[in-house]
Short mmCIF file of N, CA and C in Angstrom, two decimals:
data_model
loop_
_atom_site.label_atom_id
_atom_site.label_comp_id
_atom_site.label_asym_id
_atom_site.label_seq_id
_atom_site.Cartn_x
_atom_site.Cartn_y
_atom_site.Cartn_z
N UNK L 1 -26.07 -13.49 -28.21
CA UNK L 1 -25.50 -12.19 -27.03
C UNK L 1 -24.59 -12.39 -27.54
N UNK L 2 -24.24 -11.29 -26.11
CA UNK L 2 -22.84 -10.74 -27.20
C UNK L 2 -22.24 -10.06 -25.45
N UNK L 3 -21.39 -10.92 -24.90
CA UNK L 3 -21.04 -9.39 -23.96
C UNK L 3 -19.88 -9.10 -23.70
N UNK L 4 -19.40 -8.08 -23.36
CA UNK L 4 -18.75 -6.62 -23.26
C UNK L 4 -17.90 -6.61 -22.29
N UNK L 5 -16.53 -7.04 -21.50
CA UNK L 5 -15.71 -6.52 -20.69
C UNK L 5 -15.39 -5.15 -20.57
N UNK L 6 -15.40 -4.08 -20.03
CA UNK L 6 -14.99 -3.01 -20.08
C UNK L 6 -13.52 -1.90 -19.12
N UNK L 7 -12.65 -2.67 -19.56
CA UNK L 7 -11.42 -2.09 -18.86
C UNK L 7 -11.17 -0.81 -18.45
N UNK L 8 -11.07 -0.39 -17.35
CA UNK L 8 -11.00 0.79 -17.47
C UNK L 8 -9.24 1.32 -16.52
N UNK L 9 -8.03 1.70 -17.23
CA UNK L 9 -6.91 1.88 -16.84
C UNK L 9 -6.64 2.69 -16.13
N UNK L 10 -6.36 2.74 -14.78
CA UNK L 10 -6.23 3.42 -14.17
C UNK L 10 -4.64 4.54 -14.47
N UNK L 11 -4.43 5.96 -14.26
CA UNK L 11 -2.91 6.09 -13.83
C UNK L 11 -2.36 6.11 -13.15
N UNK L 12 -2.81 4.88 -12.20
CA UNK L 12 -1.60 4.40 -11.16
C UNK L 12 -1.42 2.80 -11.01
N UNK L 13 -0.50 2.98 -10.69
CA UNK L 13 -0.18 1.34 -10.24
C UNK L 13 -0.32 0.71 -9.18
N UNK L 14 -0.71 -0.32 -8.09
CA UNK L 14 -0.29 -0.91 -7.25
C UNK L 14 0.78 -1.43 -7.39
N UNK L 15 1.58 -1.31 -6.00
CA UNK L 15 3.13 -2.24 -6.18
C UNK L 15 2.89 -3.36 -4.71
N UNK L 16 2.58 -4.09 -4.86
CA UNK L 16 2.81 -5.50 -3.85
C UNK L 16 4.02 -5.86 -3.41
N UNK L 17 4.52 -5.84 -2.28
CA UNK L 17 5.79 -7.03 -2.20
C UNK L 17 5.71 -8.09 -2.43
N UNK L 18 6.64 -8.73 -3.09
CA UNK L 18 7.09 -9.92 -4.12
C UNK L 18 6.88 -11.23 -3.58
N UNK L 19 6.85 -12.54 -4.02
CA UNK L 19 6.66 -13.51 -4.21
C UNK L 19 8.26 -13.83 -3.18
N UNK L 20 9.16 -13.57 -3.41
CA UNK L 20 10.13 -13.60 -3.13
C UNK L 20 10.75 -13.11 -2.41
N UNK L 21 10.12 -11.79 -1.87
CA UNK L 21 10.87 -10.84 -1.10
C UNK L 21 9.67 -11.83 0.49
N UNK L 22 8.22 -12.00 0.35
CA UNK L 22 8.19 -12.95 1.31
C UNK L 22 8.82 -14.36 1.28
N UNK L 23 8.73 -15.13 0.88
CA UNK L 23 9.89 -15.52 0.62
C UNK L 23 11.48 -15.56 1.90
N UNK L 24 11.93 -15.07 0.88
CA UNK L 24 12.97 -14.74 2.18
C UNK L 24 12.84 -14.26 3.35
N UNK L 25 12.13 -13.91 3.11
CA UNK L 25 11.07 -13.75 5.28
C UNK L 25 11.17 -14.93 5.52
N UNK L 26 10.15 -15.47 4.90
CA UNK L 26 9.41 -16.71 5.69
C UNK L 26 10.43 -17.85 5.85
N UNK L 27 11.42 -17.63 5.28
CA UNK L 27 12.44 -18.79 5.25
C UNK L 27 13.96 -18.29 6.19
N UNK L 28 14.14 -17.18 6.51
CA UNK L 28 15.62 -16.50 7.56
C UNK L 28 14.72 -16.28 8.69
N UNK L 29 13.80 -16.01 8.88
CA UNK L 29 12.41 -15.42 9.63
C UNK L 29 12.83 -14.04 10.07
N UNK L 30 13.48 -13.48 9.85
CA UNK L 30 14.25 -12.53 10.36
C UNK L 30 13.84 -11.52 8.77
N UNK L 31 13.09 -9.75 9.12
CA UNK L 31 13.16 -8.87 8.43
C UNK L 31 14.80 -7.59 7.54
N UNK L 32 13.61 -6.99 6.76
CA UNK L 32 15.31 -5.81 6.09
C UNK L 32 15.82 -5.48 7.51
N UNK L 33 15.72 -5.23 8.86
CA UNK L 33 15.73 -4.39 9.47
C UNK L 33 16.49 -5.24 11.27
N UNK L 34 16.53 -6.51 10.45
CA UNK L 34 17.46 -7.55 11.10
C UNK L 34 16.32 -7.57 12.79
N UNK L 35 15.25 -7.62 12.60
CA UNK L 35 14.60 -8.45 13.84
C UNK L 35 13.93 -9.99 13.54
N UNK L 36 13.05 -10.46 14.39
CA UNK L 36 12.85 -11.38 14.59
C UNK L 36 11.56 -11.21 13.87
N UNK L 37 10.86 -12.40 12.81
CA UNK L 37 9.89 -12.59 12.30
C UNK L 37 8.27 -12.22 13.57
N UNK L 38 7.59 -12.09 13.80
CA UNK L 38 6.59 -13.31 14.84
C UNK L 38 5.92 -13.56 13.96
N UNK L 39 5.40 -15.17 14.33
CA UNK L 39 3.69 -15.42 13.61
C UNK L 39 3.27 -15.43 15.28
N UNK L 40 1.65 -15.72 14.05
CA UNK L 40 0.65 -15.18 14.93
C UNK L 40 -0.95 -15.34 13.98
N UNK L 41 -1.43 -15.83 15.14
CA UNK L 41 -2.85 -15.98 14.07
C UNK L 41 -3.23 -15.19 14.37
N UNK L 42 -4.32 -14.45 12.82
CA UNK L 42 -4.42 -12.93 12.17
C UNK L 42 -5.57 -12.54 13.66
N UNK L 43 -5.11 -11.37 13.98
CA UNK L 43 -6.40 -10.99 15.45
C UNK L 43 -7.11 -9.66 14.67
N UNK L 44 -7.08 -9.34 13.53
CA UNK L 44 -7.27 -8.26 12.16
C UNK L 44 -7.56 -9.01 11.30
N UNK L 45 -7.94 -7.74 9.76
CA UNK L 45 -7.73 -8.05 8.94
C UNK L 45 -6.37 -8.11 8.18
N UNK L 46 -5.93 -7.34 8.13
CA UNK L 46 -4.68 -6.77 8.41
C UNK L 46 -4.45 -6.11 7.03
N UNK L 47 -4.26 -5.69 5.79
CA UNK L 47 -4.03 -7.24 4.71
C UNK L 47 -2.97 -7.16 4.51
N UNK L 48 -2.97 -8.76 4.10
CA UNK L 48 -1.69 -9.05 3.28
C UNK L 48 -1.04 -8.20 2.60
N UNK L 49 0.09 -7.95 2.53
CA UNK L 49 0.88 -7.14 2.30
C UNK L 49 1.60 -7.65 0.53
N UNK L 50 1.32 -9.04 0.30
CA UNK L 50 1.77 -9.55 -1.02
C UNK L 50 0.27 -10.03 -2.13
N UNK L 51 -0.99 -10.10 -1.12
CA UNK L 51 -2.31 -10.59 -1.77
C UNK L 51 -2.40 -9.32 -1.59
N UNK L 52 -2.79 -8.43 -0.75
CA UNK L 52 -3.40 -7.36 -0.66
C UNK L 52 -4.74 -8.04 -0.34
N UNK L 53 -5.03 -8.84 0.42
CA UNK L 53 -6.28 -9.58 0.81
C UNK L 53 -6.39 -9.47 2.52
N UNK L 54 -7.43 -8.72 2.40
CA UNK L 54 -7.78 -9.03 4.31
C UNK L 54 -7.41 -10.77 4.98
N UNK L 55 -6.64 -10.61 6.05
CA UNK L 55 -7.38 -11.97 6.59
C UNK L 55 -8.34 -12.14 7.36
N UNK L 56 -8.28 -13.18 7.81
CA UNK L 56 -9.78 -14.01 8.41
C UNK L 56 -9.40 -14.03 10.16
N UNK L 57 -9.86 -13.42 10.94
CA UNK L 57 -9.04 -13.26 11.92
C UNK L 57 -9.58 -14.46 12.85
N UNK L 58 -8.25 -14.79 13.48
CA UNK L 58 -9.35 -16.37 14.28
C UNK L 58 -8.88 -17.38 13.48
N UNK L 59 -8.09 -17.37 11.98
CA UNK L 59 -8.36 -19.12 11.54
C UNK L 59 -6.47 -18.22 11.00
N UNK L 60 -6.25 -17.27 9.74
CA UNK L 60 -5.34 -17.07 9.51
C UNK L 60 -3.96 -16.86 9.58
N UNK L 61 -3.01 -17.58 9.36
CA UNK L 61 -1.56 -17.38 10.32
C UNK L 61 -1.04 -16.57 9.17
N UNK L 62 -0.61 -15.35 10.00
CA UNK L 62 0.51 -14.81 9.46
C UNK L 62 1.18 -14.31 10.48
N UNK L 63 2.76 -12.92 9.73
CA UNK L 63 4.21 -13.12 9.78
C UNK L 63 4.11 -11.24 10.23
N UNK L 64 4.02 -11.49 11.28
CA UNK L 64 4.24 -9.55 11.41
C UNK L 64 5.67 -8.99 11.48
N UNK L 65 5.89 -8.08 10.71
CA UNK L 65 7.74 -8.02 10.23
C UNK L 65 8.02 -5.83 10.12
N UNK L 66 8.69 -6.16 10.26
CA UNK L 66 9.12 -4.24 10.32
C UNK L 66 9.41 -4.41 8.63
N UNK L 67 8.69 -3.25 8.07
CA UNK L 67 9.14 -2.93 6.96
C UNK L 67 9.15 -1.44 6.44
N UNK L 68 9.89 -1.14 5.66
CA UNK L 68 9.45 0.44 4.70
C UNK L 68 9.91 0.42 3.29
N UNK L 69 9.06 1.59 3.06
CA UNK L 69 9.25 1.43 1.83
C UNK L 69 9.85 2.53 0.68
N UNK L 70 10.55 2.76 1.88
CA UNK L 70 11.36 3.74 0.95
C UNK L 70 12.86 3.82 0.18
N UNK L 71 13.84 3.73 -0.33
CA UNK L 71 15.42 3.61 -0.64
C UNK L 71 15.73 4.29 0.50
N UNK L 72 15.49 5.93 0.80
CA UNK L 72 16.61 6.43 1.07
C UNK L 72 16.02 6.78 2.74
N UNK L 73 17.02 7.13 3.42
CA UNK L 73 16.38 6.89 4.90
C UNK L 73 16.76 9.04 5.43
N UNK L 74 15.45 9.13 5.89
CA UNK L 74 14.93 10.79 5.93
C UNK L 74 14.14 10.61 7.12
N UNK L 75 13.57 11.38 7.64
CA UNK L 75 12.50 11.46 8.62
C UNK L 75 11.23 11.21 8.22
N UNK L 76 10.97 11.11 7.13
CA UNK L 76 9.52 10.52 6.66
C UNK L 76 9.48 8.99 6.68
N UNK L 77 10.57 8.52 6.78
CA UNK L 77 11.29 7.47 6.01
C UNK L 77 10.08 6.12 7.84
N UNK L 78 8.98 5.68 7.42
CA UNK L 78 8.07 4.90 8.73
C UNK L 78 8.12 3.48 8.69
N UNK L 79 8.84 3.35 9.25
CA UNK L 79 8.77 1.50 9.30
C UNK L 79 8.17 1.07 10.10
N UNK L 80 7.16 0.43 10.12
CA UNK L 80 6.13 -0.48 10.69
C UNK L 80 6.09 -1.43 10.54
N UNK L 81 4.73 -2.07 11.24
CA UNK L 81 4.41 -3.88 11.37
C UNK L 81 3.59 -3.72 9.91
N UNK L 82 3.87 -4.23 8.78
CA UNK L 82 2.93 -5.25 8.27
C UNK L 82 2.78 -7.00 8.02
N UNK L 83 1.74 -7.19 7.29
CA UNK L 83 1.92 -8.33 7.72
C UNK L 83 1.82 -8.99 6.28
N UNK L 84 2.24 -10.24 6.51
CA UNK L 84 2.29 -11.12 5.35
C UNK L 84 1.48 -12.78 5.70
N UNK L 85 0.74 -13.47 4.82
CA UNK L 85 0.19 -14.58 4.71
C UNK L 85 1.54 -15.78 5.63
N UNK L 86 2.16 -16.05 6.52
CA UNK L 86 2.18 -17.60 6.41
C UNK L 86 2.67 -18.51 6.02
N UNK L 87 1.55 -18.47 5.31
CA UNK L 87 2.13 -19.45 3.61
C UNK L 87 1.84 -18.43 2.42
N UNK L 88 3.25 -19.28 1.34
CA UNK L 88 3.18 -18.41 0.55
C UNK L 88 1.68 -18.67 -0.44
N UNK L 89 1.46 -16.85 -0.85
CA UNK L 89 0.07 -16.42 -1.66
C UNK L 89 0.80 -15.64 -2.78
N UNK L 90 -0.17 -15.69 -3.71
CA UNK L 90 -0.29 -15.12 -5.07
C UNK L 90 0.11 -13.47 -4.95
N UNK L 91 0.81 -12.93 -5.64
CA UNK L 91 0.67 -11.34 -5.44
C UNK L 91 -0.18 -10.77 -5.87
N UNK L 92 -0.94 -9.64 -5.53
CA UNK L 92 -2.12 -9.01 -6.24
C UNK L 92 -1.62 -8.62 -7.76
N UNK L 93 -2.25 -8.98 -8.54
CA UNK L 93 -1.77 -8.91 -10.28
C UNK L 93 -2.55 -7.93 -11.05
N UNK L 94 -4.07 -7.47 -10.25
CA UNK L 94 -4.32 -6.21 -10.32
C UNK L 94 -4.00 -5.05 -10.16
N UNK L 95 -2.71 -4.76 -11.14
CA UNK L 95 -2.21 -3.67 -10.26
C UNK L 95 -2.39 -2.56 -10.46
N UNK L 96 -3.79 -2.41 -11.81
CA UNK L 96 -4.22 -0.97 -11.85
C UNK L 96 -5.39 -0.42 -11.81
N UNK L 97 -5.73 -1.20 -10.56
CA UNK L 97 -7.04 -0.78 -9.45
C UNK L 97 -7.10 -1.52 -8.53
N UNK L 98 -7.27 -0.51 -7.29
CA UNK L 98 -6.71 -0.81 -6.26
C UNK L 98 -7.93 -1.20 -5.73
N UNK L 99 -6.45 -2.77 -4.96
CA UNK L 99 -7.80 -3.62 -3.95
C UNK L 99 -9.16 -4.19 -4.05
N UNK L 100 -10.25 -4.26 -4.45
CA UNK L 100 -11.36 -4.69 -4.22
C UNK L 100 -11.92 -4.41 -2.82
N UNK L 101 -12.01 -5.74 -1.90
CA UNK L 101 -11.55 -6.32 -0.38
C UNK L 101 -11.56 -5.15 0.28
N UNK L 102 -10.11 -4.49 -0.01
CA UNK L 102 -9.66 -2.96 1.30
C UNK L 102 -10.77 -2.05 0.41
N UNK L 103 -11.13 -2.10 -0.59
CA UNK L 103 -11.63 -0.52 -1.04
C UNK L 103 -13.27 -0.49 -0.62
N UNK L 104 -13.57 -1.77 -0.80
CA UNK L 104 -15.49 -2.03 0.16
C UNK L 104 -15.46 -1.75 1.25
N UNK L 105 -14.53 -2.29 2.26
CA UNK L 105 -14.45 -2.68 3.67
C UNK L 105 -13.90 -0.96 4.11
N UNK L 106 -14.17 0.05 4.37
CA UNK L 106 -14.02 1.62 4.85
C UNK L 106 -14.19 1.20 6.22
N UNK L 107 -14.63 0.02 6.77
CA UNK L 107 -14.68 0.43 8.67
C UNK L 107 -13.51 -0.84 8.65
N UNK L 108 -12.98 -0.95 8.77
CA UNK L 108 -11.83 -2.20 8.76
C UNK L 108 -10.60 -1.48 7.65
N UNK L 109 -10.79 -0.98 6.99
CA UNK L 109 -9.44 -0.16 6.06
C UNK L 109 -9.81 1.14 5.76
N UNK L 110 -9.76 2.14 7.14
CA UNK L 110 -10.07 3.30 7.18
C UNK L 110 -8.92 3.69 5.96
N UNK L 111 -8.08 4.76 4.71
CA UNK L 111 -7.23 4.98 3.93
C UNK L 111 -6.88 6.39 4.57
N UNK L 112 -5.57 6.75 4.24
CA UNK L 112 -5.20 7.40 3.89
C UNK L 112 -3.96 7.58 3.05
N UNK L 113 -3.69 8.58 2.02
CA UNK L 113 -2.83 8.81 0.78
C UNK L 113 -1.74 9.85 1.16
N UNK L 114 -0.93 9.18 0.95
CA UNK L 114 0.44 10.57 1.15
C UNK L 114 1.26 10.28 0.55
N UNK L 115 1.53 11.35 -0.21
CA UNK L 115 2.27 11.78 -1.39
C UNK L 115 3.82 11.53 -1.36
N UNK L 116 4.52 11.52 -1.73
CA UNK L 116 6.07 11.87 -2.01
C UNK L 116 6.78 11.75 -3.08
N UNK L 117 7.90 13.25 -3.10
CA UNK L 117 8.35 13.04 -4.18
C UNK L 117 9.89 12.32 -4.57
N UNK L 118 10.47 12.88 -5.68
CA UNK L 118 11.82 11.86 -5.62
C UNK L 118 12.84 11.66 -4.48
N UNK L 119 12.90 13.05 -4.03
CA UNK L 119 13.39 12.36 -2.57
C UNK L 119 12.70 12.38 -1.34
N UNK L 120 11.76 11.38 -1.73
CA UNK L 120 11.14 10.61 -0.58
C UNK L 120 11.24 11.16 0.41
N UNK L 121 10.51 12.76 0.37
CA UNK L 121 10.07 13.28 1.27
C UNK L 121 8.57 14.29 1.15
N UNK L 122 7.35 13.56 2.59
CA UNK L 122 6.18 14.45 2.44
C UNK L 122 5.77 15.29 1.46
N UNK L 123 5.01 15.40 0.49
CA UNK L 123 4.67 16.85 -0.08
C UNK L 123 3.29 16.56 -0.21
N UNK L 124 2.17 15.93 0.18
CA UNK L 124 0.90 15.65 -0.33
C UNK L 124 0.19 15.00 0.86
N UNK L 125 -1.47 14.71 1.48
CA UNK L 125 -1.78 14.29 2.45
C UNK L 125 -3.01 14.15 2.01
N UNK L 126 -3.30 13.26 2.12
CA UNK L 126 -5.45 13.42 1.53
C UNK L 126 -6.24 11.94 2.66
N UNK L 127 -6.72 12.36 3.49
CA UNK L 127 -8.38 11.03 4.09
C UNK L 127 -8.75 11.19 3.14
N UNK L 128 -8.80 9.62 2.34
CA UNK L 128 -9.54 8.93 2.10
C UNK L 128 -11.43 9.34 2.09
N UNK L 129 -11.43 8.14 3.77
CA UNK L 129 -13.16 8.65 3.60
C UNK L 129 -14.21 7.77 3.09
N UNK L 130 -15.22 9.03 2.85
CA UNK L 130 -16.06 8.28 1.66
C UNK L 130 -16.06 7.86 0.65
N UNK L 131 -14.96 8.91 0.11
CA UNK L 131 -14.60 8.68 -1.40
C UNK L 131 -14.31 7.85 -1.87
N UNK L 132 -14.11 7.67 -3.52
CA UNK L 132 -13.93 6.52 -3.53
C UNK L 132 -11.99 6.85 -4.22
N UNK L 133 -11.70 5.93 -3.81
CA UNK L 133 -9.87 5.75 -3.57
C UNK L 133 -9.51 5.74 -4.61
N UNK L 134 -9.89 4.88 -6.03
CA UNK L 134 -8.93 4.67 -6.71
C UNK L 134 -9.09 6.20 -7.38
N UNK L 135 -9.95 7.29 -8.03
CA UNK L 135 -10.70 8.24 -8.43
C UNK L 135 -10.07 9.52 -7.71
N UNK L 136 -9.93 9.20 -6.48
CA UNK L 136 -9.43 10.12 -5.20
C UNK L 136 -7.29 10.35 -6.46
N UNK L 137 -7.01 9.01 -6.69
CA UNK L 137 -5.64 8.51 -6.66
C UNK L 137 -5.22 8.75 -8.38
N UNK L 138 -6.35 8.91 -9.45
CA UNK L 138 -6.38 9.21 -10.77
C UNK L 138 -6.44 10.73 -10.51
N UNK L 139 -6.84 11.54 -10.37
CA UNK L 139 -7.58 12.64 -9.57
C UNK L 139 -5.62 13.38 -9.46
N UNK L 140 -5.01 13.00 -7.99
CA UNK L 140 -3.86 13.13 -7.70
C UNK L 140 -2.68 13.19 -8.74
N UNK L 141 -3.56 11.55 -9.90
CA UNK L 141 -1.89 12.06 -10.61
C UNK L 141 -2.52 12.77 -12.12
N UNK L 142 -3.31 12.92 -12.02
CA UNK L 142 -3.27 13.71 -13.39
C UNK L 142 -2.44 15.08 -14.08
N UNK L 143 -1.72 15.00 -14.12
CA UNK L 143 -0.80 16.15 -15.19
C UNK L 143 -0.64 17.62 -14.95
N UNK L 144 -2.85 18.05 -15.07
CA UNK L 144 -2.71 18.83 -14.50
C UNK L 144 -3.10 19.06 -13.29
N UNK L 145 -3.53 18.18 -12.42
CA UNK L 145 -3.55 18.86 -10.42
C UNK L 145 -2.66 18.15 -9.93
N UNK L 146 -1.73 17.61 -10.31
CA UNK L 146 -0.41 17.19 -9.01
C UNK L 146 -0.36 18.56 -8.28
N UNK L 147 -0.13 18.04 -7.10
CA UNK L 147 -0.07 19.43 -6.24
C UNK L 147 0.83 19.82 -6.41
N UNK L 148 1.05 21.41 -5.92
CA UNK L 148 1.22 22.45 -6.07
C UNK L 148 2.54 23.14 -6.23
N UNK L 149 3.44 21.42 -4.68
CA UNK L 149 4.71 21.63 -4.19
C UNK L 149 5.98 21.19 -5.54
N UNK L 150 4.66 20.84 -6.47
CA UNK L 150 6.02 20.07 -7.51
C UNK L 150 6.16 20.86 -8.35
N UNK L 151 7.57 20.29 -9.25
CA UNK L 151 8.26 21.47 -10.12
C UNK L 151 6.59 22.07 -11.08
N UNK L 152 7.46 22.84 -12.14
CA UNK L 152 6.80 23.40 -12.84
C UNK L 152 6.40 22.35 -14.39
N UNK L 153 7.40 21.16 -14.41
CA UNK L 153 7.61 20.75 -15.08
C UNK L 153 7.29 19.09 -14.79
N UNK L 154 5.63 19.63 -14.59
CA UNK L 154 5.13 17.95 -14.39
C UNK L 154 4.38 16.77 -15.13
N UNK L 155 5.40 16.84 -16.25
CA UNK L 155 5.26 15.62 -17.26
C UNK L 155 6.78 15.11 -16.06
N UNK L 156 7.94 15.78 -15.41
CA UNK L 156 8.56 15.96 -15.53
C UNK L 156 8.50 14.18 -13.99
N UNK L 157 7.17 15.60 -12.72
CA UNK L 157 7.01 15.92 -11.96
C UNK L 157 5.71 13.89 -11.47
N UNK L 158 5.20 13.86 -12.74
CA UNK L 158 4.51 12.92 -12.82
C UNK L 158 5.30 11.48 -12.32
N UNK L 159 6.01 11.23 -12.96
CA UNK L 159 6.70 9.61 -12.93
C UNK L 159 7.92 10.20 -11.30
N UNK L 160 7.92 11.37 -10.77
CA UNK L 160 9.08 11.41 -9.71
C UNK L 160 7.74 10.99 -8.61
N UNK L 161 6.84 10.85 -8.63
CA UNK L 161 5.81 11.49 -7.23
C UNK L 161 5.14 9.67 -6.38
N UNK L 162 5.13 9.72 -6.07
CA UNK L 162 4.65 8.31 -5.64
C UNK L 162 3.49 8.70 -3.87
N UNK L 163 3.03 7.66 -4.25
CA UNK L 163 1.87 7.79 -2.86
C UNK L 163 2.03 6.57 -2.12
N UNK L 164 1.73 6.69 -0.97
CA UNK L 164 2.01 5.19 -0.39
C UNK L 164 0.34 5.34 0.31
N UNK L 165 -0.29 4.18 0.34
CA UNK L 165 -1.69 4.16 0.93
C UNK L 165 -0.92 3.78 2.35
N UNK L 166 -1.69 4.37 3.20
CA UNK L 166 -1.41 4.11 4.64
C UNK L 166 -2.99 3.99 5.67
N UNK L 167 -2.53 2.64 6.06
CA UNK L 167 -4.05 2.33 6.99
C UNK L 167 -3.40 3.20 7.88
N UNK L 168 -5.06 3.73 8.55
CA UNK L 168 -5.10 4.78 9.80
C UNK L 168 -4.39 3.69 11.17
N UNK L 169 -4.37 4.65 12.05
CA UNK L 169 -4.40 3.43 12.99
C UNK L 169 -5.14 4.00 14.25
N UNK L 170 -6.04 3.22 14.46
CA UNK L 170 -6.65 3.17 15.22
C UNK L 170 -6.30 2.56 16.68
N UNK L 171 -6.80 3.16 17.84
CA UNK L 171 -6.71 2.15 19.08
C UNK L 171 -4.91 2.01 18.90
N UNK L 172 -4.13 2.70 18.36
CA UNK L 172 -2.60 2.10 18.87
C UNK L 172 -2.67 0.62 17.87
N UNK L 173 -3.58 0.53 17.26
CA UNK L 173 -3.47 -0.56 16.08
C UNK L 173 -3.65 -0.84 14.81
N UNK L 174 -2.75 -0.95 13.88
CA UNK L 174 -3.04 -0.69 12.68
C UNK L 174 -3.79 -2.54 12.15
N UNK L 175 -4.59 -2.14 11.25
CA UNK L 175 -5.86 -2.34 10.56
C UNK L 175 -5.34 -3.22 9.27
#
C-alpha cells in the first residue's frame, strides 16, 4: 500500500511574530510603543501572534501588548492590542497555509482581509464570512486579478501588495 501526501503551495506567506520579538517583549515587559505589557489569564481565544494558535480561555496565560505591523506611520496604521503566550512557544511554521485552527473556527475568529500598497495605504478590504480564507487570499494574489487600484504592471505590484488579516471586533473586544 502506497501513501501519497499532496501539498498545495499557496501564493501567499503567513508571517507570525518571531520568537525573538516575543522574547524581547517578555524580558522587558514593554511593547514597541513603550507601554507596559499586561499579563492575564486568557478570557478569549486570542490567538497567540507567534504560534497562531487559539488560547484556552480560563487556562492559558497571555501577554497583551500594543503592536503595529506597519513600518510607515500613516493614517491606516492601526496599532492595536494583540496577544502572545506568556511562555515561549514555537513560531507558526506552515507559512503557506492559513492556520487551520483559526480557519475552522469562524464563530470565534470572524476574519476580514485588508490589502495595502507599497506605501502601506489601504486599497482593498473584504470580509471572509463563510468563504475559504486560503482561496480568497490566493485569488487576491493571482497576478490577473489583483485589485484594479494597483499599477498596470501587476508583476511589480504583486510583490508590493500585502494583506493583513484582521480579527473583527465584536462588542468592543478583539477575539
